[in-house]
């Protein structure tokens, strides 16, 4: 395991660019670990509709960064009280969606600090039934990122202020509010420490979990590559927001894998545009699936035939194909 110093950078666009640069360009014979802290920002999941996830007016007034990440899952709020970790490793297919494997060393360190930490639900770390961390994954070829956020001393009120929290998500989790089900790690520590001290304790614990362990600082040429990726991708409106599709049919439902929200434009009985949003985790990019639908008749028989040889779980995780077809063309979902 090689720990990569981000040299104190707090710009979320730069930190996400660094993460992706390491994933795509560093020696695949090694595993890498990143820690970073971001300025106030909303980090949007790869498949989400940004404008529907944020409180746009509040974000503008408070000058909060809005940046899309390369992994799936839901939108999260970051600030200076939030420590983010990222493991960049190889995968054998079985590692994808195996959040237990990649959260285990973090949980072990938290437990050593006296916290009753455990993995709950799809991808959350909880202490005494309070969420203190969410994780996500992304793969490319044989490499993958498994990253997460640790709420250490974040302003939890801003989570609600900056995000548009959907009622169906609250109801599905059986909680009355977001604030009631999240907590800061600092609330559970017997002795007060700063986030910098917590970072060092976590790093020491991870050192013990993975020996040998070394640190690395990027060269000037590597930083130049990171900054170029930031400028070409993470600084752009197209990546962070993207164009809202024209649609005349919206189909949305929350499954165990997460929310799946479809926007379909049908003209003269044929699908002219098809876009899928959501906070699910999938391996394959949605663009290839969405493109399949273009030109197809909006009829269940045609849609079923179209998907005959398509592995839906590659795109959404453990979602049965029949459930997906029923959402595309079935009875209206009643709240």
Short mmCIF file of C-alpha atoms in Angstrom, two decimals:
data_model
loop_
_atom_site.label_atom_id
_atom_site.label_comp_id
_atom_site.label_asym_id
_atom_site.label_seq_id
_atom_site.Cartn_x
_atom_site.Cartn_y
_atom_site.Cartn_z
CA UNK A 1 0.00 0.00 0.00
CA UNK A 2 1.35 3.43 -0.98
CA UNK A 3 -0.02 6.52 0.74
CA UNK A 4 -0.17 9.49 -1.65
CA UNK A 5 0.16 12.95 -0.11
CA UNK A 6 -2.34 15.44 -1.54
CA UNK A 7 -0.20 18.21 0.00
CA UNK A 8 -3.04 19.88 1.86
CA UNK A 9 -5.20 20.70 -1.17
CA UNK A 10 -8.83 21.37 -0.23
CA UNK A 11 -10.31 22.13 -3.66
CA UNK A 12 -12.77 19.26 -4.35
CA UNK A 13 -12.26 19.47 -8.10
CA UNK A 14 -8.52 19.03 -7.67
CA UNK A 15 -8.88 16.20 -5.17
CA UNK A 16 -11.28 14.26 -7.39
CA UNK A 17 -8.98 14.84 -10.37
CA UNK A 18 -6.04 13.54 -8.30
CA UNK A 19 -8.00 10.42 -7.40
CA UNK A 20 -8.90 9.69 -11.03
CA UNK A 21 -5.39 10.47 -12.26
CA UNK A 22 -3.90 7.95 -9.84
CA UNK A 23 -6.51 5.37 -10.87
CA UNK A 24 -5.76 5.69 -14.58
CA UNK A 25 -2.04 6.43 -14.63
CA UNK A 26 -0.21 4.96 -11.64
CA UNK A 27 1.44 1.53 -11.59
CA UNK A 28 -1.31 -1.13 -11.36
CA UNK A 29 1.08 -3.41 -9.49
CA UNK A 30 0.53 -1.26 -6.39
CA UNK A 31 -2.38 -0.36 -4.12
CA UNK A 32 -2.79 3.31 -3.20
CA UNK A 33 -4.42 5.26 -0.38
CA UNK A 34 -5.52 8.90 -0.48
CA UNK A 35 -6.81 11.16 2.29
CA UNK A 36 -8.26 14.58 1.53
CA UNK A 37 -10.39 17.28 3.11
CA UNK A 38 -12.60 19.47 0.90
CA UNK A 39 -13.84 23.03 1.19
CA UNK A 40 -17.66 23.26 1.55
CA UNK A 41 -18.97 21.31 -1.42
CA UNK A 42 -21.63 18.94 -2.69
CA UNK A 43 -20.25 15.85 -4.35
CA UNK A 44 -22.79 14.42 -6.80
CA UNK A 45 -23.03 10.72 -7.69
CA UNK A 46 -22.13 9.76 -11.26
CA UNK A 47 -25.70 8.98 -12.33
CA UNK A 48 -27.56 11.77 -10.55
CA UNK A 49 -29.44 14.76 -11.96
CA UNK A 50 -27.48 17.55 -10.30
CA UNK A 51 -30.13 20.28 -10.47
CA UNK A 52 -32.62 18.04 -8.68
CA UNK A 53 -30.20 17.09 -5.91
CA UNK A 54 -29.11 20.53 -4.72
CA UNK A 55 -30.75 23.57 -3.17
CA UNK A 56 -29.52 25.76 -6.01
CA UNK A 57 -30.25 29.16 -4.43
CA UNK A 58 -28.56 28.22 -1.16
CA UNK A 59 -25.54 26.77 -2.96
CA UNK A 60 -25.15 29.98 -4.97
CA UNK A 61 -25.50 32.23 -1.92
CA UNK A 62 -22.98 30.26 0.14
CA UNK A 63 -20.57 29.73 -2.79
CA UNK A 64 -20.56 25.96 -2.24
CA UNK A 65 -18.69 23.87 -4.82
CA UNK A 66 -20.81 21.40 -6.81
CA UNK A 67 -18.75 18.59 -8.36
CA UNK A 68 -19.69 15.24 -9.88
CA UNK A 69 -17.59 12.20 -8.95
CA UNK A 70 -16.93 9.13 -11.11
CA UNK A 71 -18.63 6.68 -8.73
CA UNK A 72 -22.33 5.99 -8.25
CA UNK A 73 -24.42 6.50 -5.13
CA UNK A 74 -26.01 9.63 -3.72
CA UNK A 75 -25.05 13.26 -3.22
CA UNK A 76 -23.01 14.09 -0.11
CA UNK A 77 -21.97 17.32 1.62
CA UNK A 78 -18.29 17.94 2.44
CA UNK A 79 -16.64 20.61 4.55
CA UNK A 80 -13.47 21.06 6.61
CA UNK A 81 -14.83 18.71 9.30
CA UNK A 82 -15.09 15.84 6.84
CA UNK A 83 -12.20 13.43 6.17
CA UNK A 84 -12.34 11.52 2.88
CA UNK A 85 -10.47 8.30 2.16
CA UNK A 86 -9.86 6.49 -1.12
CA UNK A 87 -8.41 3.04 -1.80
CA UNK A 88 -7.22 2.47 -5.39
CA UNK A 89 -6.65 -1.21 -6.09
CA UNK A 90 -7.08 -4.03 -8.58
CA UNK A 91 -10.33 -5.98 -8.62
CA UNK A 92 -11.27 -9.51 -9.58
CA UNK A 93 -14.97 -8.85 -10.20
CA UNK A 94 -15.89 -10.05 -6.73
CA UNK A 95 -14.52 -6.89 -5.12
CA UNK A 96 -17.09 -4.68 -6.82
CA UNK A 97 -19.95 -3.81 -4.48
CA UNK A 98 -18.02 -5.57 -1.71
CA UNK A 99 -18.08 -2.59 0.62
CA UNK A 100 -17.35 -4.80 3.61
CA UNK A 101 -13.89 -5.64 2.27
CA UNK A 102 -12.81 -2.03 1.84
CA UNK A 103 -14.45 -0.57 4.94
CA UNK A 104 -13.12 -3.31 7.26
CA UNK A 105 -9.73 -1.67 7.95
CA UNK A 106 -11.37 1.72 8.56
CA UNK A 107 -13.94 0.16 10.89
CA UNK A 108 -11.19 -1.65 12.78
CA UNK A 109 -9.37 1.64 13.43
CA UNK A 110 -12.62 3.29 14.56
CA UNK A 111 -13.28 0.41 16.92
CA UNK A 112 -9.76 0.77 18.33
CA UNK A 113 -10.68 4.37 19.15
CA UNK A 114 -13.59 3.06 21.23
CA UNK A 115 -16.38 3.51 18.66
CA UNK A 116 -19.04 0.85 18.15
CA UNK A 117 -18.57 1.06 14.35
CA UNK A 118 -20.11 -1.39 11.87
CA UNK A 119 -21.15 -1.57 8.22
CA UNK A 120 -24.92 -1.17 7.76
CA UNK A 121 -27.25 -1.13 4.74
CA UNK A 122 -25.75 -0.91 1.28
CA UNK A 123 -22.69 1.15 2.01
CA UNK A 124 -22.88 3.05 5.31
CA UNK A 125 -20.68 2.90 8.40
CA UNK A 126 -22.71 3.50 11.54
CA UNK A 127 -21.98 4.04 15.22
CA UNK A 128 -24.86 3.27 17.59
CA UNK A 129 -27.29 3.36 14.62
CA UNK A 130 -26.04 6.79 13.49
CA UNK A 131 -24.43 7.14 10.07
CA UNK A 132 -20.89 8.50 10.25
CA UNK A 133 -19.69 7.42 6.80
CA UNK A 134 -20.94 6.61 3.30
CA UNK A 135 -18.89 4.79 0.65
CA UNK A 136 -18.95 4.31 -3.11
CA UNK A 137 -17.01 2.48 -5.84
CA UNK A 138 -15.96 2.88 -9.47
CA UNK A 139 -14.10 0.48 -11.76
CA UNK A 140 -12.23 0.78 -15.03
CA UNK A 141 -10.64 -2.25 -16.62
CA UNK A 142 -9.01 -4.15 -13.76
CA UNK A 143 -8.62 -1.13 -11.48
CA UNK A 144 -11.11 0.30 -9.03
CA UNK A 145 -11.67 3.13 -6.56
CA UNK A 146 -13.34 2.45 -3.22
CA UNK A 147 -13.82 5.75 -1.46
CA UNK A 148 -15.79 7.16 1.41
CA UNK A 149 -16.40 10.12 3.65
CA UNK A 150 -15.94 10.20 7.41
CA UNK A 151 -18.05 12.76 9.27
CA UNK A 152 -15.68 13.91 11.96
CA UNK A 153 -16.81 17.40 12.93
CA UNK A 154 -18.89 18.56 9.97
CA UNK A 155 -21.73 21.10 10.09
CA UNK A 156 -24.63 18.66 9.88
CA UNK A 157 -27.16 21.46 9.48
CA UNK A 158 -25.59 22.28 6.12
CA UNK A 159 -26.32 18.76 4.87
CA UNK A 160 -30.03 19.59 4.98
CA UNK A 161 -29.61 23.19 3.82
CA UNK A 162 -27.52 22.42 0.74
CA UNK A 163 -29.21 19.24 -0.47
CA UNK A 164 -32.72 18.56 -1.71
CA UNK A 165 -33.44 15.50 0.40
CA UNK A 166 -36.17 13.45 -1.25
CA UNK A 167 -39.03 12.24 0.89
CA UNK A 168 -39.03 8.74 -0.64
CA UNK A 169 -35.44 8.25 0.56
CA UNK A 170 -36.33 9.37 4.08
CA UNK A 171 -39.40 7.12 4.18
CA UNK A 172 -37.51 4.12 2.76
CA UNK A 173 -34.97 4.39 5.58
CA UNK A 174 -37.68 4.68 8.21
CA UNK A 175 -36.36 7.95 9.63
CA UNK A 176 -38.03 11.30 10.22
CA UNK A 177 -35.09 13.44 9.14
CA UNK A 178 -31.57 13.35 7.79
CA UNK A 179 -30.22 15.12 10.89
CA UNK A 180 -31.68 12.45 13.15
CA UNK A 181 -29.80 9.61 11.45
CA UNK A 182 -26.33 11.10 10.97
CA UNK A 183 -23.67 12.01 13.54
CA UNK A 184 -20.09 13.17 13.84
CA UNK A 185 -17.34 10.81 14.97
CA UNK A 186 -16.21 13.47 17.44
CA UNK A 187 -19.47 13.00 19.36
CA UNK A 188 -18.43 9.45 20.29
CA UNK A 189 -14.79 10.04 21.27
CA UNK A 190 -13.95 10.03 24.96
CA UNK A 191 -11.30 12.70 24.48
CA UNK A 192 -11.62 15.68 22.12
CA UNK A 193 -9.12 15.74 19.24
CA UNK A 194 -8.72 17.77 16.06
CA UNK A 195 -9.39 16.33 12.61
CA UNK A 196 -5.64 16.45 11.84
CA UNK A 197 -4.99 14.19 14.84
CA UNK A 198 -7.81 11.87 13.78
CA UNK A 199 -6.27 11.66 10.29
CA UNK A 200 -2.92 10.62 11.78
CA UNK A 201 -4.53 8.01 14.05
CA UNK A 202 -6.42 6.58 11.10
CA UNK A 203 -3.28 6.51 8.97
CA UNK A 204 -1.30 4.77 11.72
CA UNK A 205 -4.03 2.15 12.04
CA UNK A 206 -4.09 1.54 8.31
CA UNK A 207 -0.29 1.26 8.30
CA UNK A 208 -0.61 -1.63 10.75
CA UNK A 209 -3.28 -3.25 8.58
CA UNK A 210 -1.17 -3.22 5.41
CA UNK A 211 2.56 -3.68 5.68
CA UNK A 212 4.80 -2.66 4.01
CA UNK A 213 3.44 0.87 3.72
CA UNK A 214 5.17 3.83 2.08
CA UNK A 215 4.39 7.47 1.27
CA UNK A 216 4.71 9.20 -2.09
CA UNK A 217 4.61 12.78 -3.37
CA UNK A 218 3.66 13.46 -6.97
CA UNK A 219 6.26 14.88 -9.33
CA UNK A 220 5.74 18.27 -11.01
CA UNK A 221 4.86 16.47 -14.24
CA UNK A 222 2.25 14.32 -12.47
CA UNK A 223 0.68 17.38 -10.83
CA UNK A 224 0.54 18.98 -14.27
CA UNK A 225 -1.47 15.96 -15.46
CA UNK A 226 -3.81 16.26 -12.48
CA UNK A 227 -4.44 19.95 -13.14
CA UNK A 228 -5.10 19.24 -16.81
CA UNK A 229 -7.71 16.61 -15.89
CA UNK A 230 -9.29 19.09 -13.48
CA UNK A 231 -9.51 21.77 -16.18
CA UNK A 232 -10.74 19.43 -18.91
CA UNK A 233 -13.33 17.60 -16.79
CA UNK A 234 -13.99 18.59 -13.18
CA UNK A 235 -14.10 22.34 -13.86
CA UNK A 236 -16.66 22.00 -16.66
CA UNK A 237 -20.40 22.61 -16.48
CA UNK A 238 -21.06 19.67 -18.81
CA UNK A 239 -19.49 17.20 -16.36
CA UNK A 240 -20.86 18.67 -13.13
CA UNK A 241 -24.37 19.48 -14.32
CA UNK A 242 -24.96 18.16 -17.84
CA UNK A 243 -27.94 18.97 -19.99
CA UNK A 244 -31.39 18.14 -18.66
CA UNK A 245 -33.11 15.86 -21.20
CA UNK A 246 -36.32 16.66 -23.01
CA UNK A 247 -38.94 14.18 -21.81
CA UNK A 248 -42.68 13.57 -21.71
CA UNK A 249 -42.64 10.44 -19.52
CA UNK A 250 -41.03 10.17 -16.09
CA UNK A 251 -40.82 6.83 -14.29
CA UNK A 252 -39.23 6.65 -10.85
CA UNK A 253 -39.05 4.05 -8.10
CA UNK A 254 -36.83 3.26 -5.13
CA UNK A 255 -35.51 -0.31 -5.12
CA UNK A 256 -33.20 -2.01 -2.58
CA UNK A 257 -30.29 -1.03 -4.90
CA UNK A 258 -31.34 2.64 -4.80
CA UNK A 259 -33.53 5.06 -6.72
CA UNK A 260 -33.96 4.58 -10.48
CA UNK A 261 -35.40 7.64 -12.23
CA UNK A 262 -36.12 7.50 -15.97
CA UNK A 263 -36.83 10.39 -18.33
CA UNK A 264 -38.24 9.18 -21.65
CA UNK A 265 -39.16 11.24 -24.69
CA UNK A 266 -41.62 9.42 -26.93
CA UNK A 267 -42.75 10.81 -30.27
CA UNK A 268 -45.07 9.02 -32.71
CA UNK A 269 -44.84 5.88 -30.57
CA UNK A 270 -41.03 5.63 -30.72
CA UNK A 271 -38.43 6.49 -28.08
CA UNK A 272 -36.45 9.53 -29.20
CA UNK A 273 -34.49 10.10 -25.99
CA UNK A 274 -33.91 7.98 -22.88
CA UNK A 275 -32.04 9.05 -19.76
CA UNK A 276 -31.59 7.30 -16.42
CA UNK A 277 -30.68 8.97 -13.12
CA UNK A 278 -30.29 7.55 -9.63
CA UNK A 279 -28.14 6.78 -6.60
CA UNK A 280 -27.55 3.09 -7.41
CA UNK A 281 -24.15 1.46 -7.92
CA UNK A 282 -23.38 -0.19 -11.25
CA UNK A 283 -20.31 -1.42 -13.08
CA UNK A 284 -21.05 -0.41 -16.68
CA UNK A 285 -21.71 3.17 -17.88
CA UNK A 286 -25.39 3.91 -18.47
CA UNK A 287 -24.83 5.60 -21.83
CA UNK A 288 -24.58 2.29 -23.69
CA UNK A 289 -27.86 1.05 -22.16
CA UNK A 290 -29.67 4.33 -22.80
CA UNK A 291 -28.58 4.36 -26.44
CA UNK A 292 -30.15 0.91 -27.00
CA UNK A 293 -33.62 2.38 -26.51
CA UNK A 294 -33.36 5.10 -29.16
CA UNK A 295 -35.71 4.36 -32.05
CA UNK A 296 -37.48 1.50 -30.25
CA UNK A 297 -41.28 1.40 -30.11
CA UNK A 298 -42.58 2.32 -26.67
CA UNK A 299 -44.27 -1.07 -26.27
CA UNK A 300 -43.55 -3.63 -23.58
CA UNK A 301 -43.05 -6.43 -26.11
CA UNK A 302 -40.43 -4.45 -28.02
CA UNK A 303 -38.66 -3.33 -24.86
CA UNK A 304 -38.55 -6.90 -23.52
CA UNK A 305 -37.07 -8.16 -26.80
CA UNK A 306 -34.55 -5.32 -26.82
CA UNK A 307 -33.25 -6.34 -23.40
CA UNK A 308 -33.23 -10.10 -24.01
CA UNK A 309 -29.44 -10.42 -23.99
CA UNK A 310 -28.69 -7.45 -21.73
CA UNK A 311 -27.37 -8.06 -18.20
CA UNK A 312 -29.23 -5.34 -16.30
CA UNK A 313 -27.28 -6.05 -13.11
CA UNK A 314 -24.09 -4.80 -14.78
CA UNK A 315 -25.69 -1.33 -14.76
CA UNK A 316 -27.66 -1.31 -11.49
CA UNK A 317 -26.39 -4.04 -9.20
CA UNK A 318 -28.88 -6.61 -7.91
CA UNK A 319 -31.95 -5.36 -9.81
CA UNK A 320 -34.08 -8.07 -11.51
CA UNK A 321 -34.61 -7.47 -15.23
CA UNK A 322 -38.39 -7.88 -14.90
CA UNK A 323 -38.48 -5.09 -12.31
CA UNK A 324 -36.52 -2.85 -14.65
CA UNK A 325 -38.86 -3.57 -17.59
CA UNK A 326 -41.89 -2.97 -15.39
CA UNK A 327 -40.48 0.43 -14.48
CA UNK A 328 -39.83 1.35 -18.13
CA UNK A 329 -43.28 0.27 -19.22
CA UNK A 330 -45.71 -0.91 -16.59
CA UNK A 331 -48.35 0.28 -14.19
CA UNK A 332 -47.82 3.76 -12.79
CA UNK A 333 -46.01 3.87 -9.47
CA UNK A 334 -48.41 4.99 -6.73
CA UNK A 335 -46.96 6.73 -3.66
#
